[in-house]
PDB file of C-alpha atoms in Angstrom:
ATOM      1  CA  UNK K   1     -49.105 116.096 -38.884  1.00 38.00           C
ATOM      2  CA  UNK K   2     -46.920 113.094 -37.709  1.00 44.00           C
ATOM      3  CA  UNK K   3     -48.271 110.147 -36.191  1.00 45.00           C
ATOM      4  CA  UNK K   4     -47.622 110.415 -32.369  1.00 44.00           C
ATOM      5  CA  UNK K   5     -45.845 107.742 -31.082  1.00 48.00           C
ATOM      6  CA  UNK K   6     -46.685 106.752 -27.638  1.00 48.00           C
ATOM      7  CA  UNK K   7     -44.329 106.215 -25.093  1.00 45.00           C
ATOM      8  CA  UNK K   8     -46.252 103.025 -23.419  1.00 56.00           C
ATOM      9  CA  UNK K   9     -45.757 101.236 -26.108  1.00 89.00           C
ATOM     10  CA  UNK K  10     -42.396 100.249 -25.868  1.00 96.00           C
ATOM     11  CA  UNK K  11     -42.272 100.324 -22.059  1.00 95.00           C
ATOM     12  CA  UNK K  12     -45.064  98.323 -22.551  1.00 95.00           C
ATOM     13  CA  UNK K  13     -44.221  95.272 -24.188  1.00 96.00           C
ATOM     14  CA  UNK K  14     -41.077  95.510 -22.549  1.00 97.00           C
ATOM     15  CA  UNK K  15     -42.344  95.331 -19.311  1.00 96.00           C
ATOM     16  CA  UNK K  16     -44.231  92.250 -20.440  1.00 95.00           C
ATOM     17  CA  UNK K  17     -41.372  90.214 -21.699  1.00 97.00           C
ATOM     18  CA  UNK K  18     -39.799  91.047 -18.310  1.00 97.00           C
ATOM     19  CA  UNK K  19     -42.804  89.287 -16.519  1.00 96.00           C
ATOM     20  CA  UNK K  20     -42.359  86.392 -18.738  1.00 96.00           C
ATOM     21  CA  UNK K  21     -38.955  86.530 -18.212  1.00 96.00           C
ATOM     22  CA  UNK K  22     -39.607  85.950 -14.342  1.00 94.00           C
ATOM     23  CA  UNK K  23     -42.532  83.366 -14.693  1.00 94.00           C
ATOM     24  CA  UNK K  24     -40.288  81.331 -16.858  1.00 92.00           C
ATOM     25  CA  UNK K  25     -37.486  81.580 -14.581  1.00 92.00           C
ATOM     26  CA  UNK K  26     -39.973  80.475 -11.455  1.00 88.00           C
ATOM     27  CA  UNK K  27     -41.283  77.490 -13.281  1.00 80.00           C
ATOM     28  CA  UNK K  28     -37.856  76.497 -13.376  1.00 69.00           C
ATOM     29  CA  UNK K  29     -37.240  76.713 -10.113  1.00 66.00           C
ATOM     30  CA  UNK K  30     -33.941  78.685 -10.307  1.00 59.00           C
ATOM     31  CA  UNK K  31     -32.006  80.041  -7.310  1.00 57.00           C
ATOM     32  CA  UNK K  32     -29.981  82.070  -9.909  1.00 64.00           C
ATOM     33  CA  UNK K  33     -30.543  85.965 -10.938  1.00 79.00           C
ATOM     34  CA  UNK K  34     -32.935  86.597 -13.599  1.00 90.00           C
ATOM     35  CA  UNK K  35     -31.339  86.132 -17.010  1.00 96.00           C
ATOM     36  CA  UNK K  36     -30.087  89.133 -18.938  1.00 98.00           C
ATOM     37  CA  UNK K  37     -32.422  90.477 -21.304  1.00 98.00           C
ATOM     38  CA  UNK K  38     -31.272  92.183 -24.497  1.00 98.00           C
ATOM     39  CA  UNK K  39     -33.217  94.350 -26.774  1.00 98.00           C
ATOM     40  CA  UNK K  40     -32.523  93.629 -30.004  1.00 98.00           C
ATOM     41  CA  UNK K  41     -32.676  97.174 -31.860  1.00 98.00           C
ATOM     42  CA  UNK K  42     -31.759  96.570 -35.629  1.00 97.00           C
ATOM     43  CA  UNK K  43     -33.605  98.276 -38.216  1.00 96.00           C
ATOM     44  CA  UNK K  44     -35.187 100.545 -35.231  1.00 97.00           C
ATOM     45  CA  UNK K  45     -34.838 103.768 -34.745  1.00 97.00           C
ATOM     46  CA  UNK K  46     -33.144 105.923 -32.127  1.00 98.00           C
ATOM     47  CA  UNK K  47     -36.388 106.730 -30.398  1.00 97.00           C
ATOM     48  CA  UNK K  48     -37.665 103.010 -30.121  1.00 97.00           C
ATOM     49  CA  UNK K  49     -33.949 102.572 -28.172  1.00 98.00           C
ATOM     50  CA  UNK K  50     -34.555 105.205 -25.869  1.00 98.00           C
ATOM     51  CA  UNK K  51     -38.331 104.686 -25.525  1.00 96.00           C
ATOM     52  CA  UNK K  52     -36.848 101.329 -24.026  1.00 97.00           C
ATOM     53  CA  UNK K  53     -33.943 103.125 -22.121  1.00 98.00           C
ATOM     54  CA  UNK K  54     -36.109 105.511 -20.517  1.00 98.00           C
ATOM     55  CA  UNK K  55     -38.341 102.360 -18.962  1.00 97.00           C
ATOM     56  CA  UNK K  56     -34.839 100.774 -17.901  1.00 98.00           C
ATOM     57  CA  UNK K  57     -33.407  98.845 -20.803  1.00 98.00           C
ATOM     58  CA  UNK K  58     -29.651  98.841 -20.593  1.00 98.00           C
ATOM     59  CA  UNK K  59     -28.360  95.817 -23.118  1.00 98.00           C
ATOM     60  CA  UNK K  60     -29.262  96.457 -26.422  1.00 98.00           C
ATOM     61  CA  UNK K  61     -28.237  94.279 -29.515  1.00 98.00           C
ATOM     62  CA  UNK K  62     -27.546  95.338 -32.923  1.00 98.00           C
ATOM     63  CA  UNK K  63     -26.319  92.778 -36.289  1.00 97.00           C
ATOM     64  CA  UNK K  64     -24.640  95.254 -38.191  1.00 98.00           C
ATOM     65  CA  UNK K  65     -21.402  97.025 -37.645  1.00 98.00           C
ATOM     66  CA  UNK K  66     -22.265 100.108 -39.710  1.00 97.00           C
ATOM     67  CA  UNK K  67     -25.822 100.315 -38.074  1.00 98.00           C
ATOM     68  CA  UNK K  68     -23.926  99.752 -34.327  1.00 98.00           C
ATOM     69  CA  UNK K  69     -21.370 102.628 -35.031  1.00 98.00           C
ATOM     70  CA  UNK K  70     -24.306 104.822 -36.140  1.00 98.00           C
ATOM     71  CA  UNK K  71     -26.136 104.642 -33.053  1.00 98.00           C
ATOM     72  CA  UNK K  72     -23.542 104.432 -30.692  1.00 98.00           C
ATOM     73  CA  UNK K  73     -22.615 107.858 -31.845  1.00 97.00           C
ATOM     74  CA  UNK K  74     -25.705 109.140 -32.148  1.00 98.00           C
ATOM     75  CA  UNK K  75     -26.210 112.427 -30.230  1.00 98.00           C
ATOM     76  CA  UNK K  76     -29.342 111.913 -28.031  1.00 98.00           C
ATOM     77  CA  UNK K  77     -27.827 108.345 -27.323  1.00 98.00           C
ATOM     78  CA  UNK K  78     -24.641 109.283 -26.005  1.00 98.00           C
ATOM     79  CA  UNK K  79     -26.474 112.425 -23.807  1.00 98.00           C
ATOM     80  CA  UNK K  80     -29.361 110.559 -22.677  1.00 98.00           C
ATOM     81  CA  UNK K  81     -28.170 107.012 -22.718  1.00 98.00           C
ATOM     82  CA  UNK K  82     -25.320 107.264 -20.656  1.00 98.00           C
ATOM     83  CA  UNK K  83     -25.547 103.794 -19.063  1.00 98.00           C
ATOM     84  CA  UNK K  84     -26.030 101.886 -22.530  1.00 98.00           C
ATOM     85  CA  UNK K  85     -24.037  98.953 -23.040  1.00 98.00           C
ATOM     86  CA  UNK K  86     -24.055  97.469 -26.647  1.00 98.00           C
ATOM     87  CA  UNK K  87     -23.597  93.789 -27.762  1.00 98.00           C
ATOM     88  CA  UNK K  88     -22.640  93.086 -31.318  1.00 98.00           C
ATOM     89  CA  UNK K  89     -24.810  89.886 -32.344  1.00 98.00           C
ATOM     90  CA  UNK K  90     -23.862  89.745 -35.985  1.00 97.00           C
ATOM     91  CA  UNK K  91     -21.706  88.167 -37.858  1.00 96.00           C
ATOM     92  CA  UNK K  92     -18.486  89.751 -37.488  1.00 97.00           C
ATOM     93  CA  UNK K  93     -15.809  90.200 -41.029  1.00 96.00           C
ATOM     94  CA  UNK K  94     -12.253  90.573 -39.591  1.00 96.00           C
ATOM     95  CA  UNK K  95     -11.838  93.415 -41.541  1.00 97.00           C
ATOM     96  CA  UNK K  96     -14.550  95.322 -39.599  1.00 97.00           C
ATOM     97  CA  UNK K  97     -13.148  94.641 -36.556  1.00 98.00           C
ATOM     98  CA  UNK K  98     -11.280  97.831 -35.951  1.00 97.00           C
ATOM     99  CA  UNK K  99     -14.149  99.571 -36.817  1.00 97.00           C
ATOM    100  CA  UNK K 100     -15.907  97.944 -33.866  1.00 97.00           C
ATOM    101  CA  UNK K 101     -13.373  97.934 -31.432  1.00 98.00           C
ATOM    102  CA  UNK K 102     -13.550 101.451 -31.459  1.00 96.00           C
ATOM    103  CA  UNK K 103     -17.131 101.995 -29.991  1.00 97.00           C
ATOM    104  CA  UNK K 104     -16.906 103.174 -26.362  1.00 91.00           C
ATOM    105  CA  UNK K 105     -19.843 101.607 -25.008  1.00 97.00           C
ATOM    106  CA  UNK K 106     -19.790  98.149 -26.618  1.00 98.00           C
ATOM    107  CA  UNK K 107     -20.217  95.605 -23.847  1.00 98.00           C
ATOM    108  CA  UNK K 108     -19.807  92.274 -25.270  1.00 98.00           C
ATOM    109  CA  UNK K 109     -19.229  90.624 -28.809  1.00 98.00           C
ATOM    110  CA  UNK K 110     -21.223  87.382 -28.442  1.00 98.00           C
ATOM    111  CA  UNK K 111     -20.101  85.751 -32.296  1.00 98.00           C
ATOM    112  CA  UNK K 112     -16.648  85.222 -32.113  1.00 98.00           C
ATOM    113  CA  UNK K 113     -16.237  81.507 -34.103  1.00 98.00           C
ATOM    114  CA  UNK K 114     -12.586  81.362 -35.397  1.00 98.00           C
ATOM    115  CA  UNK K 115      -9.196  82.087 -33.993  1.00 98.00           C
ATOM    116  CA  UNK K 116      -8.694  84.019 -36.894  1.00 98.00           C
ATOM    117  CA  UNK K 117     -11.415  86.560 -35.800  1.00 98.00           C
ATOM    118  CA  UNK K 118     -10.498  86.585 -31.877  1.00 98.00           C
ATOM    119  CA  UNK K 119      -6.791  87.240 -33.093  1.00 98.00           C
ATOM    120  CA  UNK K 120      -8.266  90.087 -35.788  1.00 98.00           C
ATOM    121  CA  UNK K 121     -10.855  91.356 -32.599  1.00 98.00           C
ATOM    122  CA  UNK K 122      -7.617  91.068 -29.874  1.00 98.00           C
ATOM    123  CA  UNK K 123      -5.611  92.873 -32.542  1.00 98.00           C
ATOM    124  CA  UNK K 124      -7.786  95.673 -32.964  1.00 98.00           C
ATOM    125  CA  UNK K 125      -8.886  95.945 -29.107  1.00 98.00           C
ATOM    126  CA  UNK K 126      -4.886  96.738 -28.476  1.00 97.00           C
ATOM    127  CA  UNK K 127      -4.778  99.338 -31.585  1.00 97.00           C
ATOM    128  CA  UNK K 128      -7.633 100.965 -29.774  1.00 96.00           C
ATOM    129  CA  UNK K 129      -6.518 101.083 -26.761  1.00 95.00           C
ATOM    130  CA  UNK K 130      -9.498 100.021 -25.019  1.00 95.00           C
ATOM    131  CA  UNK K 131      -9.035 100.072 -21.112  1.00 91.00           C
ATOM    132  CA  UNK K 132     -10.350  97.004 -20.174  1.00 95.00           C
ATOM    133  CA  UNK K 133     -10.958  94.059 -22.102  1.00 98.00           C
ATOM    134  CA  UNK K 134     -13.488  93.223 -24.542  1.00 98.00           C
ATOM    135  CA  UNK K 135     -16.022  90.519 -23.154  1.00 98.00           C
ATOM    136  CA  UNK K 136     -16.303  87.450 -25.964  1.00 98.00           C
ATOM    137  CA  UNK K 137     -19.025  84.497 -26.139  1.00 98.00           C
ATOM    138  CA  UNK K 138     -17.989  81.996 -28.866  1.00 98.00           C
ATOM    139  CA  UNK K 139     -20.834  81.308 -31.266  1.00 98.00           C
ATOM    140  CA  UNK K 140     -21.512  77.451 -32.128  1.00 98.00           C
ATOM    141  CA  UNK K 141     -23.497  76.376 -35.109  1.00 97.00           C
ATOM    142  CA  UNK K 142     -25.212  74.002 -32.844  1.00 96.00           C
ATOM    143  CA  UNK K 143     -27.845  72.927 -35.829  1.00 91.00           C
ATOM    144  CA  UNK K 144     -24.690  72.673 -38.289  1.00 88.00           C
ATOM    145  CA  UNK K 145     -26.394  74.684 -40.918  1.00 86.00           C
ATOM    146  CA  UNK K 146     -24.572  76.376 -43.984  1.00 85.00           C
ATOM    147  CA  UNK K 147     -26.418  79.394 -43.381  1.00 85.00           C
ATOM    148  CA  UNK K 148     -25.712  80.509 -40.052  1.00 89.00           C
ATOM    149  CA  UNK K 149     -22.063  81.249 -38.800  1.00 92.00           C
ATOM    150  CA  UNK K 150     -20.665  79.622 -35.461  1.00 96.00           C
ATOM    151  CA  UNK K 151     -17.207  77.395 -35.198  1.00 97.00           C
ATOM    152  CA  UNK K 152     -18.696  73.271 -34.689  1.00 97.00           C
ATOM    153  CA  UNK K 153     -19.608  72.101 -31.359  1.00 97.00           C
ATOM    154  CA  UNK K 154     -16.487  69.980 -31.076  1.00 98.00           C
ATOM    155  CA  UNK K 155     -14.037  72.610 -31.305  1.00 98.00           C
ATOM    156  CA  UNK K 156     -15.610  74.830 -29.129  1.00 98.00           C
ATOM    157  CA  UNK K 157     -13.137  74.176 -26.163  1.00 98.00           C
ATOM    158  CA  UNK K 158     -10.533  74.595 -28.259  1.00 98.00           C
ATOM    159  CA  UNK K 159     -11.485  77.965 -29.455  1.00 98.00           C
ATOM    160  CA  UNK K 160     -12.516  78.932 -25.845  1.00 98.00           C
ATOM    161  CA  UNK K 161      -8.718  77.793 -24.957  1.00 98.00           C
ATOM    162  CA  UNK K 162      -7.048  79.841 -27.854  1.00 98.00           C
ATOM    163  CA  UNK K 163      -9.214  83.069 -26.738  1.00 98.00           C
ATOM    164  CA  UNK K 164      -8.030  82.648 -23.386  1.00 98.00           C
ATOM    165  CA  UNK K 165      -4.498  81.698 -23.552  1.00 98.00           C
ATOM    166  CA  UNK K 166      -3.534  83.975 -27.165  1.00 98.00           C
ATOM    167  CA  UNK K 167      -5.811  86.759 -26.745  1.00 98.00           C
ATOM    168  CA  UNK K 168      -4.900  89.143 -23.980  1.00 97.00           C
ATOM    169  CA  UNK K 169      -6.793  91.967 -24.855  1.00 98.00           C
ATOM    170  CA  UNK K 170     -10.006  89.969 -25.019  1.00 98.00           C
ATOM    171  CA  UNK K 171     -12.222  88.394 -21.789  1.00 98.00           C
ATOM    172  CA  UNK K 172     -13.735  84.847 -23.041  1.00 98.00           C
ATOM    173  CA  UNK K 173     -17.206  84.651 -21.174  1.00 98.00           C
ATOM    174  CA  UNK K 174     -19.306  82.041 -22.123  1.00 98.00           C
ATOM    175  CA  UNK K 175     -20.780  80.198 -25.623  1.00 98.00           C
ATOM    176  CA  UNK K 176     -23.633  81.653 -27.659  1.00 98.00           C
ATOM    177  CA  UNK K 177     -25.983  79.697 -30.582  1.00 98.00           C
ATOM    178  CA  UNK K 178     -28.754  81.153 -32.570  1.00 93.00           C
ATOM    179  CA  UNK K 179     -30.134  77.783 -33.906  1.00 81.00           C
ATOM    180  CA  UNK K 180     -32.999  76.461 -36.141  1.00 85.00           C
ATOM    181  CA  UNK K 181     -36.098  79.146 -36.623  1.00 86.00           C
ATOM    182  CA  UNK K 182     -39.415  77.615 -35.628  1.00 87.00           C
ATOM    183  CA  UNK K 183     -38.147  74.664 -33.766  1.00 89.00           C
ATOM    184  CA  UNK K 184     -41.871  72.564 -33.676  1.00 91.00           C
ATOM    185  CA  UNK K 185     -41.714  71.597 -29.430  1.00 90.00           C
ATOM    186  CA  UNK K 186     -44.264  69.182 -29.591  1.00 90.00           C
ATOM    187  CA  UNK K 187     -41.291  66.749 -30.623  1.00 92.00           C
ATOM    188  CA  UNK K 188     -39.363  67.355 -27.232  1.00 90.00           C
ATOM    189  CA  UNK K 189     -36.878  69.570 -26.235  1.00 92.00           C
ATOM    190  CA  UNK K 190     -35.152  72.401 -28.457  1.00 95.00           C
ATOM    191  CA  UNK K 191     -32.008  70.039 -29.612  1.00 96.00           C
ATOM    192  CA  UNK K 192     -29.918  73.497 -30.308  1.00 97.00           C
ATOM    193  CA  UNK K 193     -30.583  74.157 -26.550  1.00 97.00           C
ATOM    194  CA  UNK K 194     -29.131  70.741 -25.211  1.00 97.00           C
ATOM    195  CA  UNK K 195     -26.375  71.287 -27.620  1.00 98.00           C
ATOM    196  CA  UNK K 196     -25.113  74.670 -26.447  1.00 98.00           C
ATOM    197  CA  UNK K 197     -25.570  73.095 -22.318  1.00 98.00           C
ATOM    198  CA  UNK K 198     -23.673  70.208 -23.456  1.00 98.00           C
ATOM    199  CA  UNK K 199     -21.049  72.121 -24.629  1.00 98.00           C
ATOM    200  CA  UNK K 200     -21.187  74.539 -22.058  1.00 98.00           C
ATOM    201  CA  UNK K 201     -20.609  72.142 -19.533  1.00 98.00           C
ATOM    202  CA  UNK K 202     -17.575  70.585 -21.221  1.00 98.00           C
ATOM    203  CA  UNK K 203     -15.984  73.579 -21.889  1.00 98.00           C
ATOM    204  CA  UNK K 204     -16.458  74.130 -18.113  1.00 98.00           C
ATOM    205  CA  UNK K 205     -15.190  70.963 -17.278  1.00 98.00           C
ATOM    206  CA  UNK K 206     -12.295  70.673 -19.898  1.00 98.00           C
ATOM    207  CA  UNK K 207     -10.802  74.599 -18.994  1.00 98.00           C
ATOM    208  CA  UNK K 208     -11.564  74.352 -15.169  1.00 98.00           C
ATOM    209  CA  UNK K 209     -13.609  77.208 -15.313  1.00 98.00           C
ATOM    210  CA  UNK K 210     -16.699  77.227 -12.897  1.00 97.00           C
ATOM    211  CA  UNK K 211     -20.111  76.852 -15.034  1.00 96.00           C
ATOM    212  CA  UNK K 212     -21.984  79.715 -13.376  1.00 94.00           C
ATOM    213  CA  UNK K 213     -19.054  81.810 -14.445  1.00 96.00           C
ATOM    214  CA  UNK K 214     -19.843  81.107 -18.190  1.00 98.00           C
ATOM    215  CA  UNK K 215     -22.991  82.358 -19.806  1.00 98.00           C
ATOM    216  CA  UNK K 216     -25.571  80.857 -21.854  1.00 98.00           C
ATOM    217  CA  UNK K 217     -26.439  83.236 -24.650  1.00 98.00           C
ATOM    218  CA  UNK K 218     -29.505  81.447 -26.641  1.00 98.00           C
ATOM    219  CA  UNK K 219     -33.546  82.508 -26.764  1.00 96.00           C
ATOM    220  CA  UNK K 220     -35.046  85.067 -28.667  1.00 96.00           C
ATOM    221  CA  UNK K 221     -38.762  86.673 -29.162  1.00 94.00           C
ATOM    222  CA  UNK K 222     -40.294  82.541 -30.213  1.00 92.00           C
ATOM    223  CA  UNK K 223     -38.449  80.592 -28.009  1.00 95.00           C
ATOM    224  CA  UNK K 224     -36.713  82.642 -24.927  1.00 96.00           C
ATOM    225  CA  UNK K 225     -39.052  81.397 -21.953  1.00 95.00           C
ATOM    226  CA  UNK K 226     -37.822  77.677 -23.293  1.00 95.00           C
ATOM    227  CA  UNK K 227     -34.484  78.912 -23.489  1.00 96.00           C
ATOM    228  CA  UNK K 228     -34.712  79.330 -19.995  1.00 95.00           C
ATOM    229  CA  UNK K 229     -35.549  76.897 -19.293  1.00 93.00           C
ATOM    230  CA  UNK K 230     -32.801  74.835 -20.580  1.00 94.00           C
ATOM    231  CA  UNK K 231     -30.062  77.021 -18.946  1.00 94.00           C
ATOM    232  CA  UNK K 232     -30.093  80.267 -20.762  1.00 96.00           C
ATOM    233  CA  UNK K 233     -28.187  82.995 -18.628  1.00 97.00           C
ATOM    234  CA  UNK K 234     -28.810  86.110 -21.530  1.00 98.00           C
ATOM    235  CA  UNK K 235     -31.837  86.441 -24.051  1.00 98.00           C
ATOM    236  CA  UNK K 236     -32.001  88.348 -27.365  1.00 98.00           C
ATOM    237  CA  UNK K 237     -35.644  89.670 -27.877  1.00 98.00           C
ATOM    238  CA  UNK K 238     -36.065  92.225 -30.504  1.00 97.00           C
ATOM    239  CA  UNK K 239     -39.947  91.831 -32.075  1.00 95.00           C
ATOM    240  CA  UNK K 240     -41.669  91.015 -28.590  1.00 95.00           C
ATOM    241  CA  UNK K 241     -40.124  94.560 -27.125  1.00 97.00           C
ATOM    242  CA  UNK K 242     -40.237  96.717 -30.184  1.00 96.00           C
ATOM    243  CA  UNK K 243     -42.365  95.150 -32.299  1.00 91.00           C
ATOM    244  CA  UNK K 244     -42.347  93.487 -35.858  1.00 86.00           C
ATOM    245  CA  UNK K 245     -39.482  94.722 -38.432  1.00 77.00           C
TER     246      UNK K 245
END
């Protein structure tokens, strides 16, 4: 006989990580709504998702465009997940961007770092016909590392600019980073985190765009509550609600 898999645990941990989510928020003293917490649901399976969904979860984050598709046309998902609204938080190939245009419920793309992509993501948005337009963040390699993706913190405004100005079919929103894994925060504040508020602010300034209209898209399961924080306006926790991969 299967292993039964109990519906607590999800809700669970999720409901933890939204007490967290509220502490950290109070110790900052914000006068702001809560931050936006997505579940990150890669590798997991359709039942974690709606374990989650059932015990309110509505932003849910996937990495992979083949994995997003599969879910978001997933049966029990589209009957009993009618309020679901996806973010891609991958990197994104121009040449899947058609591909991903095409899901109904995707929310938000939060890794758009070239204005090749935006034009390739615009492009596709119009060939799709999507109603409305598709919210962006622009990612920044705020640590500079060759590993992770993200246009460099100095053209950031100009890549905001080019979204804005060249890509009708697209809505530019705010900056994302990922940043270094295991940041040690005995030495001081997360520098990844001051990067992406530095930038966020000068993008702000520079496009005359009102800084609580732009969001903040940095934290995950290690580091969210100091993400916080440091301004973050939309979390990605995937281990701390679903558990390890």
């Amino acid at each position: 006989m299967a292993a039964v898999r109990p519906l607590e645990t999800v809700a669970a941990r999720l409901a933890t990580v939204l007490r967290a989510v509220r502490l950290a928020v109070t110790e900052k003293g914000r006068s702001r709504s809560l931050p936006r917490v997505v579940a990150v649901s890669k590798t997991k399976s359709v039942d974690d998702i709606l374990d989650a969904y059932r015990a309110g979860q509505r932003h849910f984050g996937e990495n992979y465009v083949k994995e997003l598709i599969e879910k978001a046309q997933d049966k029990r998902i589209l009957s009993e997940a009618t309020e679901i609204k996806w973010h891609f938080i991958g990197h994104l190939q121009s040449n899947k961007c058609n591909a991903i245009a095409g899901i109904k419920d995707l929310w938000i793309v939060e890794t758009v770092d070239s204005a090749k992509l935006a034009n390739a993501l615009n492009s596709s948005c119009e060939k799709q016909e999507r109603k409305e337009r598709l919210k962006v963040l622009v990612q920044i390699n705020t640590s500079q590392e060759e590993s992770k993706s993200g246009c460099h913190p100095n053209d950031c405004v100009d890549l905001a600019r080019h979204i804005i100005d060249h890509c009708n079919k697209l809505s530019f929103c705010g900056l994302m980073t990922i940043g270094q894994f295991d940041y040690d925060y005995s030495q001081g504040p997360n520098p990844d985190f001051q990067c992406l508020i530095r930038c966020h602010q000068t993008v702000s300034e520079k496009l005359n765009i009102p800084a609580d209209e732009m969001e903040v898209s940095m934290g995950m399961s290690a580091d969210f509550e100091h993400a916080i924080a440091a301004g973050s306006t939309n979390v990605r926790i995937g281990s701390s609600i679903f558990g390890p991969r």
